[in-house]
Structures are given as structure tokens and as C-alpha cells.
Coordinates of N, CA and C in Angstrom, one line a residue:
X155 N -19.4 6.9 -0.1 CA -19.1 8.1 -0.3 C -20.4 9.2 0.5
X156 N -20.0 10.7 1.5 CA -20.6 11.6 0.8 C -21.4 12.6 1.1
X157 N -21.6 13.0 -0.2 CA -22.5 14.0 -1.3 C -22.6 15.6 0.0
X158 N -22.5 16.2 -0.2 CA -22.3 17.5 0.7 C -22.2 18.4 -0.7
X159 N -22.9 18.9 -1.2 CA -23.3 19.8 -2.3 C -22.9 19.2 -3.2
X160 N -21.9 19.8 -4.2 CA -20.9 19.1 -5.2 C -19.9 18.2 -5.6
X161 N -19.8 18.3 -3.9 CA -18.5 17.5 -3.0 C -18.4 16.1 -2.8
X162 N -18.1 15.6 -3.2 CA -18.0 13.9 -2.2 C -16.7 14.2 -1.5
X163 N -16.2 13.6 -0.1 CA -16.1 13.0 0.3 C -16.1 11.6 1.5
X164 N -15.0 11.0 1.0 CA -14.6 10.1 0.9 C -12.7 9.5 2.1
X165 N -13.3 8.7 2.8 CA -12.2 8.7 4.3 C -11.0 6.8 3.4
X166 N -9.8 6.8 3.9 CA -8.9 6.4 3.7 C -8.1 6.0 4.7
X167 N -7.4 4.9 4.8 CA -6.9 4.2 6.3 C -5.3 3.3 5.2
X168 N -4.1 4.7 6.0 CA -3.3 4.4 5.5 C -2.0 3.4 6.3
X169 N -1.3 3.0 6.1 CA 0.2 2.4 7.0 C 0.3 3.4 7.3
X170 N 1.0 3.1 9.3 CA 2.4 4.2 9.4 C 3.5 4.4 8.2
X171 N 4.0 4.0 7.0 CA 4.4 3.9 6.7 C 4.3 4.3 5.7
X172 N 3.6 3.4 5.2 CA 3.1 5.2 3.8 C 2.4 6.4 4.0
X173 N 2.3 6.3 5.6 CA 2.2 7.8 6.2 C 3.4 8.7 5.7
X174 N 3.9 8.5 6.4 CA 5.6 8.6 6.5 C 6.3 9.2 5.6
X175 N 6.2 7.5 4.1 CA 7.2 7.8 2.7 C 6.7 8.1 1.9
X176 N 5.4 7.9 2.5 CA 4.6 8.7 0.7 C 4.3 7.3 0.0
X177 N 3.8 7.6 -0.7 CA 2.3 6.0 -1.6 C 1.7 6.6 -2.6
X178 N 0.7 5.4 -3.4 CA 0.1 6.0 -4.1 C -0.5 4.7 -4.7
X179 N -1.8 4.7 -5.2 CA -2.9 3.8 -4.8 C -4.1 4.3 -5.2
X180 N -5.7 3.9 -5.7 CA -6.0 4.1 -6.5 C -7.8 3.7 -5.8
X181 N -8.7 5.0 -6.7 CA -9.7 4.9 -5.0 C -10.5 4.4 -6.1
X182 N -11.6 3.5 -6.1 CA -12.5 3.4 -7.4 C -14.5 4.5 -7.3
X183 N -14.2 5.3 -8.6 CA -15.5 6.2 -7.4 C -16.4 5.2 -8.3
X184 N -17.6 6.3 -7.7 CA -18.8 5.0 -7.8 C -18.9 5.6 -9.6
X185 N -18.7 6.2 -10.8 CA -19.6 5.7 -11.2 C -18.1 4.9 -12.4
X186 N -17.3 4.1 -11.3 CA -16.6 3.3 -11.6 C -15.2 3.8 -12.4
X187 N -15.2 4.6 -12.3 CA -13.6 5.6 -13.1 C -12.8 5.4 -12.1
X188 N -11.8 5.5 -12.5 CA -9.9 5.1 -11.2 C -9.7 6.1 -10.9
X189 N -9.3 6.9 -9.5 CA -8.8 8.3 -9.3 C -7.8 7.9 -8.8
X190 N -6.3 8.2 -8.3 CA -4.9 7.9 -8.6 C -5.2 9.3 -7.4
X191 N -4.3 8.2 -6.2 CA -4.3 9.8 -5.3 C -2.8 8.9 -5.1
X192 N -2.0 10.2 -4.7 CA -0.3 10.0 -4.3 C -0.1 11.5 -3.7
X193 N 0.4 11.3 -3.2 CA 1.3 11.6 -1.8 C 3.0 11.4 -1.4
X194 N 3.6 12.6 -1.8 CA 5.0 12.4 -1.8 C 6.0 12.9 -0.3
X195 N 5.0 13.4 0.8 CA 5.8 14.0 1.7 C 4.7 12.5 2.2
X196 N 5.4 13.4 4.1 CA 4.6 13.0 5.0 C 2.3 12.8 4.6
X197 N 2.0 12.4 6.0 CA 0.2 12.2 5.0 C -0.3 12.2 7.3
X198 N 0.0 13.3 7.8 CA -1.0 12.5 9.4 C -1.9 12.7 8.8
X199 N -2.7 11.9 10.2 CA -4.4 11.8 10.7 C -4.8 12.3 10.0
X200 N -6.1 12.3 9.6 CA -7.0 14.1 9.7 C -6.2 14.5 8.7
X201 N -6.2 14.6 7.9 CA -5.1 15.6 6.7 C -6.2 15.2 5.7
X202 N -5.9 16.5 4.3 CA -7.5 15.8 3.1 C -6.6 16.2 2.3
X203 N -7.0 15.7 1.4 CA -6.3 15.2 -0.7 C -7.5 15.8 -1.4
X204 N -7.6 17.2 -1.8 CA -8.4 17.8 -2.9 C -8.2 17.0 -3.7
X205 N -9.7 16.4 -5.0 CA -9.2 16.8 -5.8 C -9.9 17.0 -7.5
X206 N -9.4 18.1 -8.0 CA -10.3 18.7 -8.6 C -11.4 18.1 -9.8
X207 N -12.9 18.3 -9.4 CA -12.8 18.1 -11.2 C -13.0 16.6 -10.1
X208 N -13.6 15.6 -9.3 CA -13.6 14.7 -9.6 C -14.8 14.2 -8.0
X209 N -16.2 15.6 -8.0 CA -16.6 15.3 -7.8 C -18.4 14.8 -7.9
X210 N -19.3 15.8 -8.2 CA -20.6 15.1 -8.1 C -20.5 16.6 -9.3
X211 N -21.4 15.8 -10.5 CA -21.8 17.3 -12.0 C -23.0 17.8 -10.6
X212 N -22.5 19.6 -11.0 CA -23.7 20.4 -10.9 C -25.2 19.6 -11.1
X213 N -25.3 20.5 -10.6 CA -27.1 20.6 -10.3 C -27.5 21.9 -11.7
X214 N -26.2 23.1 -12.5 CA -27.1 23.9 -12.7 C -26.0 23.8 -13.9
X215 N -25.1 23.5 -14.3 CA -24.5 22.8 -14.8 C -23.9 21.7 -14.8
X216 N -23.8 20.4 -16.1 CA -23.7 20.0 -16.0 C -21.8 19.1 -16.3
X217 N -21.4 20.9 -16.8 CA -20.5 20.8 -17.2 C -19.3 20.3 -16.9
X218 N -20.0 21.7 -15.3 CA -18.9 21.4 -14.5 C -18.5 20.1 -12.8
X219 N -18.6 20.4 -12.2 CA -18.2 19.4 -11.2 C -17.5 20.3 -9.8
X220 N -17.8 19.0 -8.6 CA -17.3 19.4 -7.1 C -15.8 19.1 -7.0
X221 N -15.0 18.7 -5.5 CA -14.4 17.8 -5.8 C -14.9 17.4 -5.1
X222 N -13.4 15.6 -5.6 CA -13.2 15.1 -5.0 C -12.8 15.2 -3.7
X223 N -13.0 14.7 -2.2 CA -12.6 15.0 -0.5 C -11.9 14.0 -0.3
X224 N -10.5 14.0 0.4 CA -10.4 12.0 0.6 C -9.4 12.6 2.2
X225 N -10.0 11.9 3.4 CA -9.2 12.3 4.7 C -8.4 11.0 4.8
X226 N -7.5 10.8 5.7 CA -6.9 9.6 5.6 C -6.6 9.5 6.7
X227 N -7.4 8.3 7.9 CA -6.6 7.6 8.5 C -5.0 7.4 7.9
X228 N -4.4 7.5 9.9 CA -3.3 5.8 10.3 C -3.3 5.0 11.3
X229 N -2.8 3.8 10.0 CA -3.0 2.6 11.1 C -1.8 2.6 11.5
X230 N -2.0 2.0 12.9 CA -0.7 2.1 13.7 C -0.4 0.4 14.3
X231 N 0.9 0.3 13.7 CA 0.9 -1.1 14.4 C 1.0 -1.1 15.8
X232 N 0.3 -2.9 15.2 CA 0.0 -2.8 17.1 C 0.7 -3.9 17.6
X233 N 2.2 -3.9 16.9 CA 3.4 -4.8 17.9 C 3.6 -4.5 18.6
X234 N 4.3 -4.7 19.4 CA 5.4 -3.6 20.2 C 7.3 -3.8 19.7
X235 N 7.8 -2.3 20.7 CA 9.3 -2.1 19.4 C 10.0 -2.7 20.7
X236 N 11.7 -3.0 19.9 CA 11.5 -3.4 21.1 C 12.9 -2.0 21.1
X237 N 13.6 -2.5 21.6 CA 14.4 -0.7 22.9 C 15.5 -0.2 21.0
X238 N 15.9 -1.6 20.9 CA 16.6 -1.6 18.8 C 16.4 -0.5 18.7
X239 N 14.5 -1.3 18.1 CA 14.7 -0.6 16.9 C 12.8 0.8 18.0
X240 N 13.0 1.0 19.2 CA 12.7 2.0 19.7 C 13.9 2.9 19.5
X241 N 15.5 2.7 19.9 CA 16.3 3.4 19.3 C 16.0 3.9 18.4
X242 N 15.7 2.7 17.4 CA 16.1 3.9 15.8 C 15.5 5.0 15.5
X243 N 13.6 4.8 15.8 CA 13.5 6.2 15.6 C 13.3 7.2 15.8
X244 N 13.8 7.0 16.7 CA 14.0 8.0 17.8 C 15.3 9.2 16.7
X245 N 16.6 7.8 16.8 CA 17.3 8.5 15.8 C 17.2 9.2 15.0
X246 N 16.0 8.4 13.9 CA 15.6 8.6 12.6 C 14.2 9.6 12.8
X247 N 14.1 9.5 13.7 CA 12.6 11.4 13.9 C 13.6 12.5 14.5
X248 N 14.2 12.2 14.7 CA 15.2 14.0 15.9 C 14.1 14.2 16.2
X249 N 12.9 13.9 17.2 CA 11.7 15.2 17.9 C 12.3 15.1 18.9
X250 N 13.5 14.1 19.6 CA 13.4 15.0 21.2 C 13.2 16.6 21.9
X251 N 13.3 17.1 21.0 CA 12.9 18.9 21.9 C 11.7 18.9 22.0
X252 N 11.1 18.0 20.8 CA 9.3 17.3 21.0 C 7.9 17.4 22.3
X253 N 8.4 18.3 23.4 CA 7.4 17.1 24.6 C 6.1 17.5 24.7
X254 N 5.9 16.7 25.8 CA 3.7 16.0 25.1 C 2.9 17.7 26.2
X255 N 2.4 18.3 25.6 CA 1.0 19.1 26.0 C -0.2 19.1 26.1
X256 N -0.7 19.7 26.7 CA -1.8 19.6 26.8 C -2.9 20.9 26.9
X257 N -3.8 20.7 25.7 CA -4.3 22.3 25.2 C -5.3 22.1 24.8
X258 N -7.1 22.8 24.7 CA -8.1 23.3 24.9 C -8.0 22.8 22.8
X259 N -8.8 21.8 22.4 CA -8.5 20.9 21.3 C -10.3 21.4 20.8
X260 N -11.0 22.8 21.7 CA -12.4 22.8 21.1 C -11.7 24.1 20.2

């Protein structure tokens, strides 16, 4: 965890399968309680999920807490795919119209 003001930041790595299909998981908070994290949608690398009142208590008001901000990393499989598997993925995702493009990401 990293604290910025009253907010807490953490990173979680999920599988490509979970990134595409959704997932449920638990994160153990600094004080030991469990925070449930769930996504039913596609989760892309770098996506952020905000959990209200799961950050740190405010220094000015102990009844107020910041956010817990979870950033997701996606672990891609390290194995090679067969031609049949590649064809299945192409059929499922149907993204043939999307072509690689270069852009200035600064």
C-alpha cells in the first residue's frame, strides 16, 4: 500500500482469463480487515477501481476516511497458442477491424 493524503493505493495482478471474464477477490487491509473486490466487466491493464471509505482516516476528522484505489495489472500467458486456438480467439473477440496504430503517448 502507498498512502497519498487520506487515500491508499495498491496494485493487484490478475490473469488474462479473469481480466476478460470478471472476478471476485479479497484484499487484506492494513488493519487486517478484508476488502472484497469484484468486477463483472472486462478489466484492462492499468484500470483503477475505487473503494469509498477504505482509505486512511482523515487527520482532521477520524469519522471520515479516504479511498482505496486498486490498480490492475494483467498477467498474460507465457505459452504459445496453436493455430486452432488463435482462430478461436479471433472468432470470439471479433476485432479484425482494429489495426495497430502508433501514437505519441506523452
